GROMACS .gro file of C-alpha atoms in nm:
model
  456
    1MET     CA    1   0.615   3.419   2.124
    2THR     CA    2   0.732   3.441   2.483
    3THR     CA    3   0.706   3.236   2.781
    4GLY     CA    4   0.731   3.497   3.051
    5LYS     CA    5   0.432   3.605   3.247
    6ARG     CA    6   0.311   3.960   3.207
    7THR     CA    7   0.267   4.177   3.510
    8ARG     CA    8   0.016   4.437   3.520
    9LEU     CA    9  -0.129   4.675   3.781
   10ARG     CA   10  -0.470   4.565   3.879
   11ARG     CA   11  -0.724   4.754   4.059
   12LYS     CA   12  -1.051   4.653   4.209
   13LYS     CA   13  -1.340   4.674   3.963
   14SER     CA   14  -1.666   4.825   4.077
   15LYS     CA   15  -2.012   4.654   4.033
   16LYS     CA   16  -2.083   4.929   3.768
   17SER     CA   17  -1.781   4.822   3.572
   18LYS     CA   18  -1.870   4.468   3.571
   19SER     CA   19  -2.218   4.540   3.461
   20ARG     CA   20  -2.109   4.768   3.182
   21LYS     CA   21  -1.853   4.494   3.071
   22ARG     CA   22  -2.138   4.225   3.067
   23THR     CA   23  -2.365   4.477   2.861
   24CYS     CA   24  -2.094   4.548   2.594
   25ARG     CA   25  -2.042   4.165   2.558
   26LYS     CA   26  -2.411   4.112   2.491
   27ARG     CA   27  -2.405   4.400   2.236
   28LEU     CA   28  -2.110   4.230   2.065
   29LEU     CA   29  -2.280   3.894   2.044
   30PHE     CA   30  -2.579   4.056   1.889
   31GLN     CA   31  -2.380   4.241   1.639
   32ARG     CA   32  -2.211   3.908   1.538
   33TYR     CA   33  -2.558   3.719   1.510
   34ASN     CA   34  -2.693   3.654   1.173
   35TYR     CA   35  -2.991   3.897   1.137
   36ASN     CA   36  -3.103   3.759   0.795
   37HIS     CA   37  -3.115   3.418   0.963
   38ILE     CA   38  -3.361   3.551   1.219
   39LEU     CA   39  -3.559   3.732   0.966
   40ARG     CA   40  -3.598   3.454   0.718
   41ALA     CA   41  -3.696   3.223   1.014
   42ASN     CA   42  -3.960   3.454   1.158
   43SER     CA   43  -4.108   3.681   0.891
   44ARG     CA   44  -4.472   3.646   0.840
   45GLY     CA   45  -4.698   3.793   0.581
   46SER     CA   46  -4.658   4.152   0.470
   47ARG     CA   47  -4.470   4.259   0.801
   48LYS     CA   48  -4.200   4.527   0.698
   49THR     CA   49  -3.832   4.441   0.766
   50SER     CA   50  -3.780   4.748   0.976
   51THR     CA   51  -4.065   4.651   1.195
   52LYS     CA   52  -3.921   4.310   1.245
   53MET     CA   53  -3.596   4.428   1.309
   54ALA     CA   54  -3.711   4.668   1.571
   55GLN     CA   55  -3.889   4.381   1.744
   56ILE     CA   56  -3.566   4.177   1.735
   57GLN     CA   57  -3.355   4.454   1.872
   58GLU     CA   58  -3.566   4.434   2.193
   59TYR     CA   59  -3.428   4.077   2.248
   60GLN     CA   60  -3.077   4.128   2.205
   61ASP     CA   61  -3.024   3.993   2.568
   62LEU     CA   62  -3.166   3.670   2.434
   63VAL     CA   63  -2.863   3.628   2.209
   64LEU     CA   64  -2.622   3.385   2.396
   65ASP     CA   65  -2.274   3.268   2.365
   66ALA     CA   66  -2.277   2.879   2.260
   67LEU     CA   67  -1.944   2.848   2.426
   68ASP     CA   68  -2.079   2.924   2.757
   69THR     CA   69  -2.410   2.764   2.732
   70VAL     CA   70  -2.318   2.421   2.591
   71GLU     CA   71  -2.205   2.173   2.862
   72PHE     CA   72  -2.051   1.833   2.825
   73LYS     CA   73  -2.041   1.562   3.047
   74LEU     CA   74  -1.863   1.219   3.049
   75ILE     CA   75  -2.097   1.029   3.280
   76ARG     CA   76  -1.974   0.727   3.464
   77ASP     CA   77  -2.255   0.671   3.696
   78LYS     CA   78  -2.617   0.832   3.748
   79ALA     CA   79  -2.477   1.045   4.019
   80ASP     CA   80  -2.275   1.237   3.748
   81ILE     CA   81  -2.611   1.358   3.570
   82ASN     CA   82  -2.638   1.633   3.858
   83ASN     CA   83  -2.260   1.678   3.911
   84ASP     CA   84  -2.175   2.020   3.774
   85ALA     CA   85  -1.810   1.966   3.878
   86ILE     CA   86  -1.755   1.755   3.572
   87ILE     CA   87  -1.888   2.004   3.317
   88PHE     CA   88  -1.659   2.119   3.041
   89HIS     CA   89  -1.735   2.339   2.767
   90PRO     CA   90  -1.654   2.342   2.369
   91ALA     CA   91  -1.344   2.516   2.257
   92MET     CA   92  -1.542   2.643   1.949
   93ALA     CA   93  -1.895   2.614   1.817
   94HIS     CA   94  -1.871   2.786   1.477
   95GLN     CA   95  -1.906   2.438   1.298
   96ILE     CA   96  -2.234   2.372   1.463
   97PHE     CA   97  -2.388   2.720   1.520
   98GLY     CA   98  -2.209   2.931   1.242
   99GLU     CA   99  -1.929   3.199   1.262
  100SER     CA  100  -2.133   3.410   1.532
  101GLU     CA  101  -2.103   3.100   1.782
  102THR     CA  102  -2.446   3.220   1.904
  103ILE     CA  103  -2.786   3.076   2.027
  104PHE     CA  104  -3.098   3.303   2.006
  105GLY     CA  105  -3.425   3.308   2.200
  106TYR     CA  106  -3.361   3.203   2.556
  107GLN     CA  107  -3.325   3.321   2.904
  108GLY     CA  108  -3.119   3.081   3.152
  109LEU     CA  109  -3.023   2.837   2.881
  110HIS     CA  110  -2.834   2.520   2.948
  111VAL     CA  111  -2.754   2.285   2.650
  112ARG     CA  112  -2.668   1.956   2.786
  113VAL     CA  113  -2.462   1.714   2.570
  114LEU     CA  114  -2.410   1.383   2.779
  115TYR     CA  115  -2.193   1.088   2.687
  116THR     CA  116  -2.161   0.774   2.864
  117ALA     CA  117  -1.793   0.755   2.976
  118GLY     CA  118  -1.714   0.432   2.792
  119PRO     CA  119  -1.925   0.357   2.499
  120LEU     CA  120  -2.008   0.712   2.442
  121HIS     CA  121  -2.381   0.702   2.388
  122ILE     CA  122  -2.519   1.044   2.357
  123TYR     CA  123  -2.796   1.250   2.530
  124LEU     CA  124  -2.909   1.600   2.377
  125GLY     CA  125  -3.133   1.811   2.603
  126ILE     CA  126  -3.189   2.191   2.688
  127GLU     CA  127  -3.305   2.348   2.996
  128TYR     CA  128  -3.410   2.715   3.005
  129GLU     CA  129  -3.605   2.962   3.213
  130LYS     CA  130  -3.785   3.160   2.933
  131ARG     CA  131  -3.810   3.145   2.566
  132VAL     CA  132  -3.879   3.419   2.292
  133ASN     CA  133  -4.155   3.226   2.145
  134GLU     CA  134  -4.376   3.299   2.466
  135ILE     CA  135  -4.224   3.636   2.546
  136SER     CA  136  -4.296   3.772   2.205
  137GLY     CA  137  -4.652   3.613   2.175
  138GLY     CA  138  -4.531   3.376   1.906
  139GLU     CA  139  -4.384   3.655   1.677
  140ILE     CA  140  -4.023   3.548   1.700
  141LYS     CA  141  -3.916   3.186   1.745
  142ALA     CA  142  -3.607   3.067   1.931
  143ASP     CA  143  -3.326   2.858   1.752
  144ASP     CA  144  -3.415   2.481   1.767
  145VAL     CA  145  -3.077   2.399   1.948
  146VAL     CA  146  -3.132   2.024   1.957
  147ALA     CA  147  -3.211   1.999   1.605
  148THR     CA  148  -2.926   2.213   1.503
  149ILE     CA  149  -2.678   1.991   1.698
  150ALA     CA  150  -2.843   1.668   1.576
  151GLN     CA  151  -2.783   1.781   1.207
  152SER     CA  152  -2.404   1.731   1.268
  153LEU     CA  153  -2.436   1.377   1.449
  154PRO     CA  154  -2.441   1.047   1.263
  155ASP     CA  155  -2.800   0.913   1.227
  156GLY     CA  156  -2.939   0.735   1.513
  157CYS     CA  157  -2.658   0.778   1.746
  158TYR     CA  158  -2.823   1.013   2.013
  159PHE     CA  159  -3.103   1.023   2.252
  160ILE     CA  160  -3.334   1.305   2.338
  161ASN     CA  161  -3.520   1.107   2.622
  162LEU     CA  162  -3.330   1.117   2.945
  163ASP     CA  163  -3.454   0.794   3.060
  164GLU     CA  164  -3.376   0.600   2.745
  165PHE     CA  165  -3.023   0.741   2.779
  166LEU     CA  166  -2.992   0.620   3.142
  167LYS     CA  167  -3.075   0.265   3.025
  168THR     CA  168  -2.755   0.252   2.821
  169LEU     CA  169  -2.577   0.359   3.139
  170ASP     CA  170  -2.690   0.029   3.309
  171LYS     CA  171  -2.509  -0.167   3.051
  172ALA     CA  172  -2.188   0.042   3.050
  173ASP     CA  173  -1.995  -0.154   3.314
  174LYS     CA  174  -1.993  -0.423   3.034
  175PHE     CA  175  -1.811  -0.209   2.790
  176GLN     CA  176  -1.477  -0.338   2.673
  177PRO     CA  177  -1.200  -0.159   2.450
  178PHE     CA  178  -1.216  -0.265   2.090
  179GLY     CA  179  -0.907  -0.420   1.911
  180GLU     CA  180  -0.553  -0.504   2.030
  181LYS     CA  181  -0.386  -0.366   2.354
  182LEU     CA  182  -0.076  -0.200   2.243
  183SER     CA  183   0.056  -0.019   2.565
  184GLU     CA  184  -0.039   0.078   2.935
  185TYR     CA  185   0.101   0.335   3.177
  186THR     CA  186   0.019   0.504   3.490
  187ARG     CA  187  -0.023   0.886   3.566
  188THR     CA  188  -0.046   1.022   3.928
  189ALA     CA  189  -0.375   1.226   3.977
  190ASP     CA  190  -0.397   1.551   4.172
  191ASP     CA  191  -0.526   1.364   4.486
  192GLY     CA  192  -0.210   1.143   4.468
  193SER     CA  193  -0.369   0.831   4.342
  194GLU     CA  194  -0.252   0.641   4.044
  195ARG     CA  195  -0.461   0.644   3.712
  196LEU     CA  196  -0.416   0.368   3.472
  197PHE     CA  197  -0.449   0.419   3.085
  198GLU     CA  198  -0.442   0.181   2.804
  199ILE     CA  199  -0.391   0.231   2.435
  200TYR     CA  200  -0.569  -0.013   2.179
  201GLN     CA  201  -0.520  -0.034   1.790
  202CYS     CA  202  -0.835  -0.122   1.588
  203ASP     CA  203  -0.932  -0.131   1.231
  204TYR     CA  204  -1.243  -0.113   0.997
  205LYS     CA  205  -1.330  -0.482   1.031
  206MET     CA  206  -1.542  -0.459   1.336
  207SER     CA  207  -1.878  -0.312   1.256
  208SER     CA  208  -1.939  -0.242   1.641
  209PHE     CA  209  -1.617  -0.042   1.659
  210LEU     CA  210  -1.714   0.174   1.360
  211LYS     CA  211  -2.042   0.273   1.539
  212PHE     CA  212  -1.850   0.356   1.854
  213PHE     CA  213  -1.595   0.561   1.652
  214ALA     CA  214  -1.888   0.760   1.497
  215ARG     CA  215  -1.998   0.873   1.823
  216LEU     CA  216  -1.631   0.942   1.935
  217GLN     CA  217  -1.542   1.163   1.641
  218THR     CA  218  -1.831   1.396   1.720
  219PHE     CA  219  -1.622   1.576   1.947
  220ILE     CA  220  -1.385   1.704   1.687
  221LEU     CA  221  -1.652   1.957   1.556
  222TRP     CA  222  -1.636   2.122   1.909
  223PHE     CA  223  -1.262   2.096   1.962
  224VAL     CA  224  -1.072   2.082   1.622
  225ASP     CA  225  -1.093   2.375   1.377
  226ALA     CA  226  -1.179   2.297   1.023
  227ALA     CA  227  -1.257   1.935   1.118
  228SER     CA  228  -1.452   1.681   0.923
  229TYR     CA  229  -1.558   1.324   0.974
  230ILE     CA  230  -1.327   1.070   0.814
  231ASP     CA  231  -1.476   0.797   0.582
  232THR     CA  232  -1.478   0.478   0.800
  233ASP     CA  233  -1.562   0.281   0.483
  234ASP     CA  234  -1.204   0.340   0.376
  235ALA     CA  235  -0.988   0.023   0.456
  236GLN     CA  236  -0.678   0.232   0.465
  237TRP     CA  237  -0.766   0.406   0.807
  238CYS     CA  238  -0.612   0.270   1.143
  239TYR     CA  239  -0.737   0.392   1.466
  240PHE     CA  240  -0.577   0.412   1.811
  241ILE     CA  241  -0.801   0.478   2.108
  242CYS     CA  242  -0.691   0.579   2.454
  243TYR     CA  243  -0.887   0.450   2.773
  244GLU     CA  244  -0.890   0.494   3.141
  245LYS     CA  245  -0.919   0.197   3.321
  246TYR     CA  246  -1.080   0.262   3.653
  247LYS     CA  247  -1.278   0.107   3.956
  248ASN     CA  248  -1.649   0.189   3.991
  249LYS     CA  249  -1.809   0.220   4.326
  250ASP     CA  250  -1.856  -0.159   4.350
  251GLY     CA  251  -1.469  -0.200   4.310
  252GLN     CA  252  -1.519  -0.342   3.957
  253TYR     CA  253  -1.291  -0.226   3.672
  254GLN     CA  254  -1.450  -0.025   3.387
  255TYR     CA  255  -1.333   0.179   3.091
  256ALA     CA  256  -1.377   0.553   3.011
  257THR     CA  257  -1.266   0.681   2.674
  258ALA     CA  258  -0.982   0.941   2.712
  259GLY     CA  259  -0.878   1.035   2.341
  260TYR     CA  260  -0.793   0.888   1.988
  261THR     CA  261  -0.579   0.912   1.710
  262THR     CA  262  -0.643   0.820   1.330
  263VAL     CA  263  -0.369   0.716   1.090
  264TYR     CA  264  -0.414   0.672   0.720
  265GLU     CA  265  -0.180   0.423   0.560
  266TYR     CA  266  -0.068   0.545   0.205
  267TYR     CA  267   0.066   0.327  -0.043
  268ALA     CA  268   0.441   0.346  -0.130
  269TYR     CA  269   0.607   0.175  -0.440
  270PRO     CA  270   0.643  -0.122  -0.472
  271GLN     CA  271   0.479  -0.290  -0.176
  272ASN     CA  272   0.534  -0.049   0.105
  273LYS     CA  273   0.331   0.208   0.304
  274ARG     CA  274   0.369   0.547   0.442
  275PRO     CA  275   0.141   0.614   0.750
  276ARG     CA  276   0.033   0.960   0.796
  277ILE     CA  277  -0.114   1.074   1.145
  278SER     CA  278  -0.437   1.248   1.073
  279GLN     CA  279  -0.650   1.352   1.357
  280MET     CA  280  -0.558   1.355   1.732
  281LEU     CA  281  -0.794   1.441   2.021
  282ILE     CA  282  -0.773   1.412   2.392
  283LEU     CA  283  -1.078   1.497   2.561
  284PRO     CA  284  -1.044   1.788   2.798
  285PRO     CA  285  -1.114   1.602   3.134
  286PHE     CA  286  -0.802   1.392   3.035
  287GLN     CA  287  -0.570   1.680   2.904
  288LYS     CA  288  -0.239   1.767   3.088
  289LEU     CA  289  -0.178   1.404   3.167
  290GLY     CA  290   0.066   1.337   2.886
  291LEU     CA  291  -0.170   1.119   2.696
  292ALA     CA  292  -0.088   1.285   2.355
  293THR     CA  293   0.271   1.196   2.397
  294GLN     CA  294   0.209   0.837   2.501
  295LEU     CA  295  -0.026   0.803   2.181
  296VAL     CA  296   0.237   0.926   1.953
  297GLU     CA  297   0.513   0.699   2.098
  298THR     CA  298   0.270   0.407   2.085
  299ILE     CA  299   0.204   0.483   1.727
  300TYR     CA  300   0.573   0.504   1.654
  301LYS     CA  301   0.635   0.166   1.807
  302PHE     CA  302   0.371   0.004   1.628
  303TYR     CA  303   0.477   0.117   1.278
  304GLN     CA  304   0.866   0.099   1.357
  305SER     CA  305   0.850  -0.275   1.386
  306GLN     CA  306   0.698  -0.302   1.046
  307LYS     CA  307   0.954  -0.352   0.769
  308ASN     CA  308   0.737  -0.219   0.482
  309VAL     CA  309   0.687   0.115   0.648
  310VAL     CA  310   0.894   0.385   0.455
  311ASP     CA  311   0.834   0.664   0.724
  312ILE     CA  312   0.562   0.816   0.934
  313THR     CA  313   0.437   1.173   0.843
  314VAL     CA  314   0.168   1.413   0.977
  315GLU     CA  315  -0.114   1.569   0.800
  316ASP     CA  316  -0.134   1.944   0.829
  317PRO     CA  317  -0.008   1.936   1.183
  318SER     CA  318  -0.111   2.244   1.403
  319GLU     CA  319   0.149   2.433   1.599
  320ASP     CA  320   0.077   2.241   1.935
  321PHE     CA  321   0.090   1.906   1.750
  322GLN     CA  322   0.410   2.009   1.562
  323ARG     CA  323   0.559   2.098   1.921
  324LEU     CA  324   0.463   1.767   2.072
  325ARG     CA  325   0.602   1.581   1.781
  326ASN     CA  326   0.945   1.774   1.805
  327PHE     CA  327   0.950   1.662   2.160
  328VAL     CA  328   0.903   1.306   2.095
  329ASP     CA  329   1.127   1.298   1.813
  330ALA     CA  330   1.403   1.465   1.982
  331ARG     CA  331   1.383   1.259   2.282
  332LEU     CA  332   1.410   0.953   2.070
  333CYS     CA  333   1.690   1.104   1.852
  334LEU     CA  334   1.924   1.170   2.168
  335GLU     CA  335   1.958   0.804   2.194
  336LEU     CA  336   2.088   0.768   1.833
  337LYS     CA  337   2.465   0.753   1.762
  338SER     CA  338   2.443   1.008   1.475
  339PHE     CA  339   2.282   1.255   1.710
  340ALA     CA  340   2.553   1.252   1.983
  341ARG     CA  341   2.694   1.573   2.095
  342ASP     CA  342   3.010   1.557   1.884
  343GLU     CA  343   2.851   1.438   1.572
  344ILE     CA  344   2.581   1.703   1.592
  345LYS     CA  345   2.844   1.980   1.614
  346LYS     CA  346   2.991   1.859   1.264
  347GLY     CA  347   2.678   1.959   1.105
  348PHE     CA  348   2.395   1.806   0.932
  349ASN     CA  349   2.458   1.508   0.721
  350LYS     CA  350   2.297   1.207   0.534
  351GLU     CA  351   2.396   0.960   0.808
  352MET     CA  352   2.136   1.130   1.035
  353VAL     CA  353   1.872   1.113   0.787
  354ARG     CA  354   1.956   0.739   0.727
  355GLU     CA  355   1.970   0.631   1.107
  356ALA     CA  356   1.647   0.830   1.197
  357ARG     CA  357   1.482   0.678   0.905
  358GLU     CA  358   1.561   0.327   0.962
  359ALA     CA  359   1.532   0.334   1.350
  360LEU     CA  360   1.237   0.571   1.392
  361LYS     CA  361   1.071   0.615   1.050
  362LEU     CA  362   1.134   0.991   1.055
  363ASN     CA  363   1.114   1.166   0.706
  364PRO     CA  364   1.404   1.375   0.604
  365ARG     CA  365   1.235   1.707   0.673
  366GLN     CA  366   1.137   1.627   1.014
  367VAL     CA  367   1.489   1.489   1.069
  368ARG     CA  368   1.636   1.840   0.975
  369LYS     CA  369   1.408   2.006   1.229
  370ILE     CA  370   1.520   1.769   1.505
  371TYR     CA  371   1.893   1.835   1.405
  372GLU     CA  372   1.835   2.206   1.450
  373LEU     CA  373   1.666   2.148   1.788
  374LEU     CA  374   1.942   1.921   1.927
  375ARG     CA  375   2.203   2.158   1.782
  376LEU     CA  376   2.070   2.437   1.993
  377TYR     CA  377   2.032   2.182   2.273
  378TYR     CA  378   2.413   2.143   2.261
  379THR     CA  379   2.512   2.490   2.172
  380ASN     CA  380   2.651   2.727   2.439
  381VAL     CA  381   2.434   3.037   2.376
  382HIS     CA  382   2.673   3.233   2.585
  383ASP     CA  383   2.969   3.181   2.342
  384GLU     CA  384   2.896   3.428   2.094
  385LYS     CA  385   3.104   3.268   1.810
  386GLU     CA  386   2.938   2.929   1.888
  387TYR     CA  387   2.582   3.081   1.875
  388LYS     CA  388   2.635   3.286   1.568
  389VAL     CA  389   2.736   2.972   1.362
  390TYR     CA  390   2.409   2.818   1.491
  391ARG     CA  391   2.200   3.106   1.388
  392LEU     CA  392   2.351   3.149   1.046
  393GLU     CA  393   2.288   2.779   0.970
  394VAL     CA  394   1.929   2.795   1.068
  395LYS     CA  395   1.873   3.102   0.877
  396LYS     CA  396   2.032   2.962   0.573
  397ARG     CA  397   1.785   2.680   0.570
  398LEU     CA  398   1.485   2.940   0.627
  399ASN     CA  399   1.613   3.156   0.342
  400ALA     CA  400   1.654   2.865   0.098
  401VAL     CA  401   1.320   2.913  -0.084
  402TYR     CA  402   1.365   3.281  -0.102
  403TYR     CA  403   1.706   3.244  -0.253
  404LYS     CA  404   1.553   2.992  -0.499
  405GLN     CA  405   1.302   3.238  -0.618
  406ILE     CA  406   1.552   3.504  -0.690
  407LYS     CA  407   1.747   3.275  -0.902
  408ASP     CA  408   1.449   3.154  -1.097
  409LEU     CA  409   1.393   3.520  -1.172
  410GLN     CA  410   1.745   3.582  -1.274
  411LYS     CA  411   1.714   3.275  -1.506
  412MET     CA  412   1.402   3.398  -1.653
  413GLU     CA  413   1.556   3.762  -1.706
  414ARG     CA  414   1.859   3.608  -1.912
  415TYR     CA  415   1.603   3.475  -2.157
  416LYS     CA  416   1.430   3.837  -2.175
  417MET     CA  417   1.120   3.732  -2.001
  418ASP     CA  418   0.910   3.999  -1.811
  419THR     CA  419   0.949   3.936  -1.429
  420GLU     CA  420   0.829   4.279  -1.315
  421MET     CA  421   0.502   4.151  -1.154
  422LEU     CA  422   0.680   3.864  -1.016
  423ARG     CA  423   0.952   4.070  -0.854
  424ALA     CA  424   0.695   4.319  -0.711
  425ARG     CA  425   0.556   4.029  -0.522
  426LEU     CA  426   0.883   3.941  -0.333
  427PRO     CA  427   1.026   4.151  -0.067
  428ASN     CA  428   1.342   4.352  -0.111
  429THR     CA  429   1.659   4.264   0.065
  430LYS     CA  430   1.585   4.475   0.382
  431GLN     CA  431   1.231   4.354   0.414
  432ARG     CA  432   1.338   4.002   0.360
  433MET     CA  433   1.627   4.038   0.644
  434GLU     CA  434   1.351   4.161   0.886
  435GLN     CA  435   1.126   3.875   0.794
  436LEU     CA  436   1.405   3.619   0.819
  437GLN     CA  437   1.498   3.766   1.162
  438GLU     CA  438   1.115   3.727   1.273
  439GLU     CA  439   1.097   3.361   1.144
  440TYR     CA  440   1.416   3.266   1.320
  441VAL     CA  441   1.304   3.421   1.672
  442LEU     CA  442   0.972   3.231   1.654
  443ILE     CA  443   1.158   2.886   1.561
  444GLU     CA  444   1.420   2.933   1.816
  445GLN     CA  445   1.176   3.013   2.103
  446ASP     CA  446   0.981   2.694   1.983
  447TYR     CA  447   1.304   2.501   2.006
  448LYS     CA  448   1.395   2.641   2.359
  449ASN     CA  449   1.058   2.550   2.475
  450THR     CA  450   1.092   2.188   2.372
  451ILE     CA  451   1.463   2.177   2.527
  452ASP     CA  452   1.315   2.285   2.861
  453LYS     CA  453   1.088   1.996   2.837
  454LEU     CA  454   1.379   1.758   2.732
  455ARG     CA  455   1.579   1.879   3.044
  456ALA     CA  456   1.302   1.866   3.290
   0.00000   0.00000   0.00000
């Protein structure tokens, strides 16, 4: 991974070139579209498959990219209904429309998914210029977009009548955050104004909150890969919600939902718990404001004060979240005695694990990562001897699993066991050295990116 910008020669594209590019894009989308789905949905009587396919081929321009046609808005007042400046699009759509992420059968399609900014009441609707149903004389039917999206929403949590949806907007000024306020902080907007954010903690005991959360977590299907709704009936879930507190046109304070994190509190013997951060999502209009960092730090403070918390872990973190976690943890560990420059240079030790666990509730594996990160932070990379010591230490940790596998095979061979197939799956020494170097380069670059943030 590199952070440098690529420079490339650019030439002005002709209108013909742009047109050719759009045509290729449409063909690609059509190839990705599920032909069998169209045929099953539209086949009638004894018509031959080849005839039906030929008809469908004629309408390949009506296969649309869902990532472009689906439009989200967070509505603060009625004027936002027609304000296209606040539109944002999904990051993915395969969890709604299938792997092709396409919608069939429309010209000029706009799929409108509107949320009231605070309570998150939902409106689903579509606008289009033409539909294949009419163009084909009823031979072929367009996808039922609203029904497809609705299948993924909790029952009764959306409107298909815009007037009914707008009635909920009239009551949105009365919306208040659920639960207990844990923290607040300000961020400077692009126009220089101050924006105020507040983070609240809530649990399953409030039924009104669970209905609100059911609407909130519908966003994950569009922005988190392999996402699924959590079971809100499970009392072990803990919820952290971030809101923006803003003034409406009448000068009154209102709240807009900005993001959330869920934490599952696992049991730990004998009467302890191990919180595991599960899902985190900052809605696109609120990204790049440091909200995710504030959420993580707020969660840490919430659990660090509880004596029965063993440590805080993360469930299958994405690469982006792991970088965020490393940044937060490294910044906190810089304040610990065992992570001072002189102590770091002595090498990794149990005191680091003990202090980080007691003070910050970090688990041993994460402590080791932060040690490596801060060791690089203090290492003079221009001193070849010092830099080499650092690289060898990290590579030794990365290679530990491979060495264990080799030792296990040697042990099996001493007992005359057949290890031929197992050895065939392992890289030879040269291959492993190349793999190790690649692994190290990626990790070091990640560490350097985090160090740049720490020093900013």
